[in-house]
Short mmCIF file of C-alpha atoms in Angstrom, two decimals:
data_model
loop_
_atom_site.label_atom_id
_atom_site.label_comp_id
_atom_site.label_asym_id
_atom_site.label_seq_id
_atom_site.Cartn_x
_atom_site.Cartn_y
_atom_site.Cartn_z
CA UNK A 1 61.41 228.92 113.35
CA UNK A 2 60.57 230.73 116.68
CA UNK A 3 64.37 231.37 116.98
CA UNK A 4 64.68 232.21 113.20
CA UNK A 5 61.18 234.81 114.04
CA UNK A 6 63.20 236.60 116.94
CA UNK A 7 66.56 236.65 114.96
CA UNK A 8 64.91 238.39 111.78
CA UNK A 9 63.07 241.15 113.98
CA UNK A 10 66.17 241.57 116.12
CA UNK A 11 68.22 242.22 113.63
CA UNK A 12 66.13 244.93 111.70
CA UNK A 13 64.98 243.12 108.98
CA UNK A 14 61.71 243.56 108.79
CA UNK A 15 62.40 247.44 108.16
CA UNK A 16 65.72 246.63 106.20
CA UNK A 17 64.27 243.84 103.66
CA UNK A 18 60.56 244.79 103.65
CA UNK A 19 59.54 248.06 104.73
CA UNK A 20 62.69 250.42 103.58
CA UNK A 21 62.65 249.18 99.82
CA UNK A 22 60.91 251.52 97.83
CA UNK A 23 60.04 248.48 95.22
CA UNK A 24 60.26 244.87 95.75
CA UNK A 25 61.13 241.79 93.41
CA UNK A 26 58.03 239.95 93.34
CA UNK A 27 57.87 235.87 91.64
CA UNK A 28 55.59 235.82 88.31
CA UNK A 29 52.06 235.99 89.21
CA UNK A 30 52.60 237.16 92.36
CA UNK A 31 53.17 241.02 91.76
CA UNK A 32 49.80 241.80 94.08
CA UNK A 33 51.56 240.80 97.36
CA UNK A 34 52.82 243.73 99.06
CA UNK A 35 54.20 244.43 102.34
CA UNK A 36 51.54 245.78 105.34
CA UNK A 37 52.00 248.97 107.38
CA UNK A 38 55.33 249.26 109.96
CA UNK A 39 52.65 248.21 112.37
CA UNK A 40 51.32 245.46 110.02
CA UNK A 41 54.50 243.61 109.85
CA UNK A 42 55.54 243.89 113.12
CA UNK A 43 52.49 242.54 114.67
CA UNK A 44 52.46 239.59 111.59
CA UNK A 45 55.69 238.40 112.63
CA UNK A 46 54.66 238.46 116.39
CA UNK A 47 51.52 236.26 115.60
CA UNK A 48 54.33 234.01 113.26
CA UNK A 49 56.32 233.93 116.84
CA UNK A 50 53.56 232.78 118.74
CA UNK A 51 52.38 230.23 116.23
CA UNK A 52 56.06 228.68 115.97
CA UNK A 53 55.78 228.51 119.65
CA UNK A 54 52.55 226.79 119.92
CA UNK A 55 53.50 224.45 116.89
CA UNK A 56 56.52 223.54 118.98
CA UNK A 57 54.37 222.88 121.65
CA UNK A 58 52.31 220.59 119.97
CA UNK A 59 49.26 222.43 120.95
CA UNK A 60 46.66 222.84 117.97
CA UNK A 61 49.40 222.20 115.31
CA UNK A 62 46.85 222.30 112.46
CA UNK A 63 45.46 225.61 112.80
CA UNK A 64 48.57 227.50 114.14
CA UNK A 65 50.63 225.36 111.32
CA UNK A 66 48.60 226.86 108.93
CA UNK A 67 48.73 230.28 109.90
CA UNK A 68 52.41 230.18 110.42
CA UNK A 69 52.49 228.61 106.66
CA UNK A 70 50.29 231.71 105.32
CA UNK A 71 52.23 234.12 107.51
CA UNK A 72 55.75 232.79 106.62
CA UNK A 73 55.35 232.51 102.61
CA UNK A 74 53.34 235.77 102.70
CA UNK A 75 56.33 237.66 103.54
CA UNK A 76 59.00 235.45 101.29
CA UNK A 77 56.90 236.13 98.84
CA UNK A 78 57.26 240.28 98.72
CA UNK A 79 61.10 239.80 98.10
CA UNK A 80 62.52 237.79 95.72
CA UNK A 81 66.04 239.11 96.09
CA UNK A 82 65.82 237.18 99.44
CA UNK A 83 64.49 233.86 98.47
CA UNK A 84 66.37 230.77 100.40
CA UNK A 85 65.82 226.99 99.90
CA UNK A 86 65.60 226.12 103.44
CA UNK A 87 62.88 229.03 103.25
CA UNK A 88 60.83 227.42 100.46
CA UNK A 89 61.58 224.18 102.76
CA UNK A 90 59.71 225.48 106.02
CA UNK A 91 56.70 226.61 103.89
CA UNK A 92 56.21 223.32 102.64
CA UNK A 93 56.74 221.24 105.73
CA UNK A 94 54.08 223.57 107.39
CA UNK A 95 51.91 223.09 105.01
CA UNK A 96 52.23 219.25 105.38
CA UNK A 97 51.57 219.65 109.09
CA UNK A 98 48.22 220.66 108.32
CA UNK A 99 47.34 218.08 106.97
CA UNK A 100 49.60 215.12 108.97
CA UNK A 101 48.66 214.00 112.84
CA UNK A 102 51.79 215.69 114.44
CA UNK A 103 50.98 216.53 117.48
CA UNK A 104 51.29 213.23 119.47
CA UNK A 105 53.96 212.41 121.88
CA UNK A 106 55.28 215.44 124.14
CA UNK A 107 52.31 217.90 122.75
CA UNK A 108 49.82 219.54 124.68
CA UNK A 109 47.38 218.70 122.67
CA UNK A 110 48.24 214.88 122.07
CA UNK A 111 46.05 213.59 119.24
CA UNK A 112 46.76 209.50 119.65
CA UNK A 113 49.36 207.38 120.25
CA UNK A 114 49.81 205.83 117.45
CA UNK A 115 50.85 207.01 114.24
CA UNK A 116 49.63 205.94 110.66
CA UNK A 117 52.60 204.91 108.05
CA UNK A 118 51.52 207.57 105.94
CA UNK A 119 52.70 210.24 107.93
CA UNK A 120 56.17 209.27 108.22
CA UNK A 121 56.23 208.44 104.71
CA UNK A 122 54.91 211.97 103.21
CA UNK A 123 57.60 213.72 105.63
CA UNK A 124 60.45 211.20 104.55
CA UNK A 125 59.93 211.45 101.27
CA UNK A 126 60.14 215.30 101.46
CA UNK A 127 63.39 215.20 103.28
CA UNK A 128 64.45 212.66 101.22
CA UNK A 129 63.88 214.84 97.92
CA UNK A 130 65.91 217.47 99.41
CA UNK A 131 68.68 215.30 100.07
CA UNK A 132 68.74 213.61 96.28
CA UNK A 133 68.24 216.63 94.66
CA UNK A 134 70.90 218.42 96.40
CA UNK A 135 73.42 215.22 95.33
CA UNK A 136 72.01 214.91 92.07
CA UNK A 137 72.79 218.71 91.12
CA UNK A 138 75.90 218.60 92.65
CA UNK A 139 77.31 216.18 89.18
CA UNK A 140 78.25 218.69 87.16
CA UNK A 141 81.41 220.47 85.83
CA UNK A 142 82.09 222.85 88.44
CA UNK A 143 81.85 220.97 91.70
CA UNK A 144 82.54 217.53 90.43
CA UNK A 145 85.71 218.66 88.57
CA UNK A 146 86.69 221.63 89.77
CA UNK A 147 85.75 222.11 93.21
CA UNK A 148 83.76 225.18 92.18
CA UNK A 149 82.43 227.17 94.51
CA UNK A 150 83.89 225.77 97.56
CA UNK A 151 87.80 226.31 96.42
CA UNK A 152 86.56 230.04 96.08
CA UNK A 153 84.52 230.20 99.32
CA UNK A 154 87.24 228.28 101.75
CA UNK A 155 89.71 231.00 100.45
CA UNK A 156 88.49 232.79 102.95
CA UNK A 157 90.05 230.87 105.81
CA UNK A 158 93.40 230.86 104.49
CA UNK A 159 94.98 232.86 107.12
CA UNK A 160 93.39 230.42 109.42
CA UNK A 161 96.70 229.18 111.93
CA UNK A 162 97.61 225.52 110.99
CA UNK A 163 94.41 224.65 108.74
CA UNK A 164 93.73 227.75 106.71
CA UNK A 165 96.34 226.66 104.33
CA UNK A 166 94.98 223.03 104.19
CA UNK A 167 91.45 224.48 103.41
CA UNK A 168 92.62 226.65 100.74
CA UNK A 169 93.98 223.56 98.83
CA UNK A 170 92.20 223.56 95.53
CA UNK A 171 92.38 219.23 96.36
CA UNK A 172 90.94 219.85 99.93
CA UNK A 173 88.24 221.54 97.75
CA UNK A 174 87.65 218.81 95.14
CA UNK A 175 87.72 216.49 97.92
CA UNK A 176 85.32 218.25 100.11
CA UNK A 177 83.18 218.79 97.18
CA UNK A 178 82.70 214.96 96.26
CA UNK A 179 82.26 214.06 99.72
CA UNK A 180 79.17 216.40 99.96
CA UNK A 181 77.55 214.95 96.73
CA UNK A 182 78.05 211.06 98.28
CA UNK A 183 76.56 212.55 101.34
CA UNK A 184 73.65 213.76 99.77
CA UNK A 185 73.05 211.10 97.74
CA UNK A 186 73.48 207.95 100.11
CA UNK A 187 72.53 209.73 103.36
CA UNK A 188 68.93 208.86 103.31
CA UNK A 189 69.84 205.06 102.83
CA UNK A 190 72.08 205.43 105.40
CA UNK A 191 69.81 206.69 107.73
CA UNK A 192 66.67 204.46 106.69
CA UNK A 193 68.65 201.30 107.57
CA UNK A 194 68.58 200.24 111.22
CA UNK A 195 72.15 199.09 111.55
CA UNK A 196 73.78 202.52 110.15
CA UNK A 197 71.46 204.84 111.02
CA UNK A 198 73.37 206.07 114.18
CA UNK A 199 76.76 206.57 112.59
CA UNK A 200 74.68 208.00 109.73
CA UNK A 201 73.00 210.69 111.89
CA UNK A 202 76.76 211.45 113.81
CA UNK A 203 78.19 211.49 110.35
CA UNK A 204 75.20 214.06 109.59
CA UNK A 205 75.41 216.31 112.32
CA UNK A 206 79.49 217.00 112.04
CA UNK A 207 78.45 217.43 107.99
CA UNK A 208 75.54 220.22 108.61
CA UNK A 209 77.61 221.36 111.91
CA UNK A 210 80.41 222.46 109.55
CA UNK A 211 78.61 223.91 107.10
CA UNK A 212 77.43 226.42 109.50
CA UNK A 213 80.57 227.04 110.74
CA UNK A 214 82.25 227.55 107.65
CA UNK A 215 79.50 229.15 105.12
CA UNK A 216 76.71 231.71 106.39
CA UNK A 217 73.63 230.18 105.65
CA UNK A 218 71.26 230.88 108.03
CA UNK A 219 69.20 228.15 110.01
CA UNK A 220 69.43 225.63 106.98
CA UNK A 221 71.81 223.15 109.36
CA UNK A 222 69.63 223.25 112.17
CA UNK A 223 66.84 222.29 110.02
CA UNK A 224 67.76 219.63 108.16
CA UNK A 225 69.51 218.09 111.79
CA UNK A 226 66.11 218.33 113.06
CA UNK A 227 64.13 217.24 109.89
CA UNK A 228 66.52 214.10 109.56
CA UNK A 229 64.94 212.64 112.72
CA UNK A 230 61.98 211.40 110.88
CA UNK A 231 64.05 208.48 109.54
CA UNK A 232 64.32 207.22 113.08
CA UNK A 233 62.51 204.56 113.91
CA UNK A 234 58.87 205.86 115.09
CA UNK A 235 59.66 204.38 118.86
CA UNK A 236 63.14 206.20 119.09
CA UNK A 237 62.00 208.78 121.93
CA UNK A 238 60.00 205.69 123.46
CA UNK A 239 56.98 206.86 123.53
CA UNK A 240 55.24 206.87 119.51
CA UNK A 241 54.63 202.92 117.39
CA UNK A 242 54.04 202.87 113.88
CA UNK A 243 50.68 202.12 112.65
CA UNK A 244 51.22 199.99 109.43
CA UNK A 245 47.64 199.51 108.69
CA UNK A 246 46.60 202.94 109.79
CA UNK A 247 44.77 205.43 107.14
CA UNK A 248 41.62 206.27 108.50
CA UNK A 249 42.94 209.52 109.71
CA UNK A 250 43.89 211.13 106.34
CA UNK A 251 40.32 212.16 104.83
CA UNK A 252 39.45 212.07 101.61
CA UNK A 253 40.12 215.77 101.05
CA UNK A 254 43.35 215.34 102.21
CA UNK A 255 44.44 212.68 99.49
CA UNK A 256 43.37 214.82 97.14
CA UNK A 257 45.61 217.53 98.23
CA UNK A 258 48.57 215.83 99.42
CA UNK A 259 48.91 213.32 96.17
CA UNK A 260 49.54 215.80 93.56
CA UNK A 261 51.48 218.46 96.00
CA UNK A 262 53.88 215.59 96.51
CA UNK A 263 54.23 214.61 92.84
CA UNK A 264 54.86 218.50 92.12
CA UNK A 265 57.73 218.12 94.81
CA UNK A 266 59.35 215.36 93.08
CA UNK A 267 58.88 216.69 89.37
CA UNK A 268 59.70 220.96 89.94
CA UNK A 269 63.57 220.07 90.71
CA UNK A 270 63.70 218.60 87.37
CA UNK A 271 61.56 220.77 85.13
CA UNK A 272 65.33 222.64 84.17
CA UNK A 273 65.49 220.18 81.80
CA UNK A 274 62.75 221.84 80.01
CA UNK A 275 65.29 224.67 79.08
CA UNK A 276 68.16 224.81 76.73
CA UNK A 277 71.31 226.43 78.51
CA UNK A 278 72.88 224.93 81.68
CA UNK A 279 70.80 225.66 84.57
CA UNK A 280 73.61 227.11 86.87
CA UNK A 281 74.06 229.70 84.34
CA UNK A 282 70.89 230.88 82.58
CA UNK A 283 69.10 230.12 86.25
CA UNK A 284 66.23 228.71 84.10
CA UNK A 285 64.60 226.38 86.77
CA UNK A 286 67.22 226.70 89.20
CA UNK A 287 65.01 228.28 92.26
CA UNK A 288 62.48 225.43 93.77
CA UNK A 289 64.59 222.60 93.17
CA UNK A 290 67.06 222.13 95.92
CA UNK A 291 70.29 223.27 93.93
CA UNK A 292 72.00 224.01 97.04
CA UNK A 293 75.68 225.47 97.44
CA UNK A 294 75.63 225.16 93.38
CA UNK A 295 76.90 228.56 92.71
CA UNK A 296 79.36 231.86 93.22
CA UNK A 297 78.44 234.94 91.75
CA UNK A 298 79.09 238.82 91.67
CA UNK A 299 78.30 240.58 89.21
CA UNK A 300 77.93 244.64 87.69
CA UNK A 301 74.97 245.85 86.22
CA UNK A 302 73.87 249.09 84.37
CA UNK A 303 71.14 250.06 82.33
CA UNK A 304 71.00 252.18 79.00
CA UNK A 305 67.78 253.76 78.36
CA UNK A 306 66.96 254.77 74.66
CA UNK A 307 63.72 257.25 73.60
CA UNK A 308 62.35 259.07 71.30
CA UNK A 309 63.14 262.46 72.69
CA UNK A 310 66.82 261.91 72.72
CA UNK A 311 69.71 261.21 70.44
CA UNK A 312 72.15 259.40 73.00
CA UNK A 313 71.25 256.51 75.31
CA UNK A 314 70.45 257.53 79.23
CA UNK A 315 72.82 255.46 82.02
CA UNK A 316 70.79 254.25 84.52
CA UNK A 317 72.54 252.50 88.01
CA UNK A 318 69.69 251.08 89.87
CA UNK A 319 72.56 251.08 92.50
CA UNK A 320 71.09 254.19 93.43
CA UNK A 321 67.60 252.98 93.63
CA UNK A 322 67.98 249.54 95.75
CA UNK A 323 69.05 247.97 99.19
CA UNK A 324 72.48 246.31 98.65
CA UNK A 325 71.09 242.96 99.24
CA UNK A 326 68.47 243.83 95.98
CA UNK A 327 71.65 245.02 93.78
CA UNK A 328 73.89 241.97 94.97
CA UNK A 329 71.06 239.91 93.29
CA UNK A 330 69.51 241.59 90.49
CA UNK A 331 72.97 241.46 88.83
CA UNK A 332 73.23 238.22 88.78
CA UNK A 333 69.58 237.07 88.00
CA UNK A 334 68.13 236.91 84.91
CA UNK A 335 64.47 237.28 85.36
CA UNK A 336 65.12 239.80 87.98
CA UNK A 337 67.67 241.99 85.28
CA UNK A 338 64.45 241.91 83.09
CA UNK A 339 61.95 242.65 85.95
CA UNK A 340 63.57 245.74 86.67
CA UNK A 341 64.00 247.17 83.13
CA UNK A 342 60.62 247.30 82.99
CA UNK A 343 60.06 248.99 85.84
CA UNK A 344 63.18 251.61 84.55
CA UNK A 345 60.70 251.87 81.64
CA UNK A 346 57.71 252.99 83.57
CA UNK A 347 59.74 255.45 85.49
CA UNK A 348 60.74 257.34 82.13
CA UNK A 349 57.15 256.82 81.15
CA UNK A 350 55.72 258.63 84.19
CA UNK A 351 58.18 261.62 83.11
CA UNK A 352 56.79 261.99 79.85
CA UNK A 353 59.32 260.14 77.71
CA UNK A 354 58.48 257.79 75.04
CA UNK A 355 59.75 255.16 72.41
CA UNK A 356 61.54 253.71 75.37
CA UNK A 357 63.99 250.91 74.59
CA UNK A 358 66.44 249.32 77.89
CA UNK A 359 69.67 247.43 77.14
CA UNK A 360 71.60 245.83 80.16
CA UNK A 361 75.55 246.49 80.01
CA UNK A 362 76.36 243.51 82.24
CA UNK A 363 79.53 241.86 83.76
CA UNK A 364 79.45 238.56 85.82
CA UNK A 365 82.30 236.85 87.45
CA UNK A 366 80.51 233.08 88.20
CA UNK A 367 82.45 230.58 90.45
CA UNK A 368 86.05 231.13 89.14
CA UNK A 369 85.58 231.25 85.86
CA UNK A 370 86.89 235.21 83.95
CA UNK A 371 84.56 237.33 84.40
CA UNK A 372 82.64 237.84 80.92
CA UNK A 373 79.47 240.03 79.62
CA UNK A 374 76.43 237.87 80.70
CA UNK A 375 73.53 240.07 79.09
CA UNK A 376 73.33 241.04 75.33
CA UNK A 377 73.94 244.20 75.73
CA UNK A 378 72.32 244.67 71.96
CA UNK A 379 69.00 242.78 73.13
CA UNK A 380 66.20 244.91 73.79
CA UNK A 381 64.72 243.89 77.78
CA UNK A 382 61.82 245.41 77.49
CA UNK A 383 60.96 242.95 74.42
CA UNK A 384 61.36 239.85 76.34
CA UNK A 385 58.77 237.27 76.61
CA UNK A 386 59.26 235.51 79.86
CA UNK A 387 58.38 232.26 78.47
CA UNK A 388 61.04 232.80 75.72
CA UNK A 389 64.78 230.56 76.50
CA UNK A 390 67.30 232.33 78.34
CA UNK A 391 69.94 231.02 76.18
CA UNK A 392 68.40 233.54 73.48
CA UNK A 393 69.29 236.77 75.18
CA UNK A 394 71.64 235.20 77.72
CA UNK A 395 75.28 235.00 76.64
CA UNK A 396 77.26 231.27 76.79
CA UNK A 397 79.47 230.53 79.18
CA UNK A 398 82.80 230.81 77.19
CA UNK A 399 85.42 229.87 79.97
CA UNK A 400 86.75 227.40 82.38
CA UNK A 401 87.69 227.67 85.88
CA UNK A 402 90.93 228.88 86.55
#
């Protein structure tokens, strides 16, 4: 995360994604988070820097845990056009070091030797979750059947020399697709048993390895290669034993926090289930729940803005009002189609206008299926109840892959 600190303020972000934007997609509830001043930010993700740092030093990991957690999901939480599993991922497993011993062996401020069973155990099982999940997602139409989205992604490379062609077989694809579900389903046992666990982790790092090189998704490989060392045996490094009977160190306090946070980890991913309407299209419980890789989309997106004080319907692009990165994703996201309509409607409120009514005239191409309206376009946004199903203003899915 001290790498991931540097590369986001060396690459302009912090002025591109959350200073230039003159509005931001917030999550529900969360609309009072706003960004701080040019100087604010900047010096925020300096003290995030130097908390990684000192986190990865071992020194004080409680404290400077927790104020990287506050710092970190702070700023993911002013944009939700940016939001990124392995993102959600490092907020949680900083929050856990808060409240786990971490900073033992090779820290500078070593806390004991020993380690109670617990702690391994909390930060297994979250790894673990992220690893089932992921498989467990992955059964499904698209990728099981099709090889949807990775037969449109590995397009890409087909002017590779010698294996661009190969990749761009739609069986490479369908192949390459099951072996990732397996992967993510079986790699924990893999890794938890003694006499696969080091063919397991090899098998792990060319798997994550080529992700990277083939997809752009950030740090997400180098994460989950480091995060995977917790199913190593606590003595792997030679230094740390395992502490079967040992619970004195997690107070009372602590239980009470860590108990239910972990039984809200292992019951979000599922809560799509909840919905009517297939999750990788209505996006109805999709974010917070490890759906990784899941999905392709593009979409177009235009507003029609009806009022009193006019006989024909206003066009509104909120092309012209957004970063690209805001547009890419607020045509292709739901909630985020309805957040801004309201915010269209408070813009033609401020100018005097009244009786307002928003439609959404919206296309969406989704992982190689024709591209179709997504939207009713005869649904008025701005009477949407949140808590009402998608599937009632969001259009079915009405094709195949080609």
């Amino acid at each position: 995360m001290l790498y991931s600190t540097i590369r986001y303020w060396w690459r302009g972000w912090i002025d591109e994604i959350l200073l230039d934007p003159t509005y931001h997609f917030t999550y529900a509830g969360f609309s009072w988070v706003k960004p701080l001043s040019y100087t604010g930010m900047h010096f925020l993700f300096l003290c995030m820097a130097i908390s990684a740092l000192l986190v990865a030093l071992g020194w004080h990991v409680r404290l400077f845990s927790g104020l990287f957690c506050l710092a970190f999901t702070y700023i993911e939480l002013i944009e939700k056009s940016t939001y990124l599993n392995h993102y959600y991922l490092i907020s949680i497993l900083s929050f856990l070091f808060v409240l786990i011993p971490t900073s033992g062996s090779f820290s500078l401020g070593r806390e004991k030797k020993d380690v109670a069973w617990w702690a391994y155990g909390i930060l297994r099982l979250q790894v673990g979750l992220v690893y089932f999940y992921a498989g467990l997602a992955k059964i499904g139409s698209d990728w099981f059947l099709h090889g949807q989205p990775l037969q449109t992604w590995l397009q890409a490379y087909r002017d590779w020399a010698i294996i661009g062609p190969v990749l761009a077989d739609s069986n490479v694809a369908l192949a390459m697709s099951w072996a990732g579900m397996l992967f993510d389903l079986t790699i924990v046992g893999w890794l938890l048993w003694p006499k696969t666990r080091r063919w397991a982790y090899m098998v792990l790092i060319v798997f994550h390895m080529s992700i990277w090189l083939l997809f752009p998704i950030g740090v997400f490989s180098l994460v989950m290669m480091a995060a995977a060392t917790i199913f190593f045996d606590p003595d792997w490094c030679g230094t740390n034993t395992l502490k079967q009977e040992g619970t004195q160190h997690l107070k009372g306090l602590s239980w009470l926090i860590i108990i239910p946070f972990m039984l809200l980890q292992i019951l979000l991913p599922l809560r799509h289930h909840l919905y009517s309407g297939h999750v990788n299209w209505t996006e109805e419980g999709f974010r917070f729940a490890w759906r990784v890789m899941l999905i392709e989309k593009a979409g177009f997106l235009e507003y029609r803005v009806q009022m009193n004080e006019r006989d024909r319907m206003l066009v509104h692009s909120p092309r012209k009002d957004l970063t690209r990165v805001q547009y890419k994703m607020l045509s292709t996201q739901p909630d985020m189609i309805v957040q801004y309509a309201h915010q269209i409607a408070e813009h033609y409120k401020e100018k005097g206008f009244s009786g307002l009514r928003v439609y959404a005239r919206s296309k969406i191409w989704f992982n190689g299926h024709a591209s179709q309206t997504y939207i009713d376009p005869s649904i008025d946004l701005l009477s949407i109840d949140m808590d009402m199903p998608r599937a009632q203003w969001i259009l079915p899915q009405n094709s195949v892959p080609k």
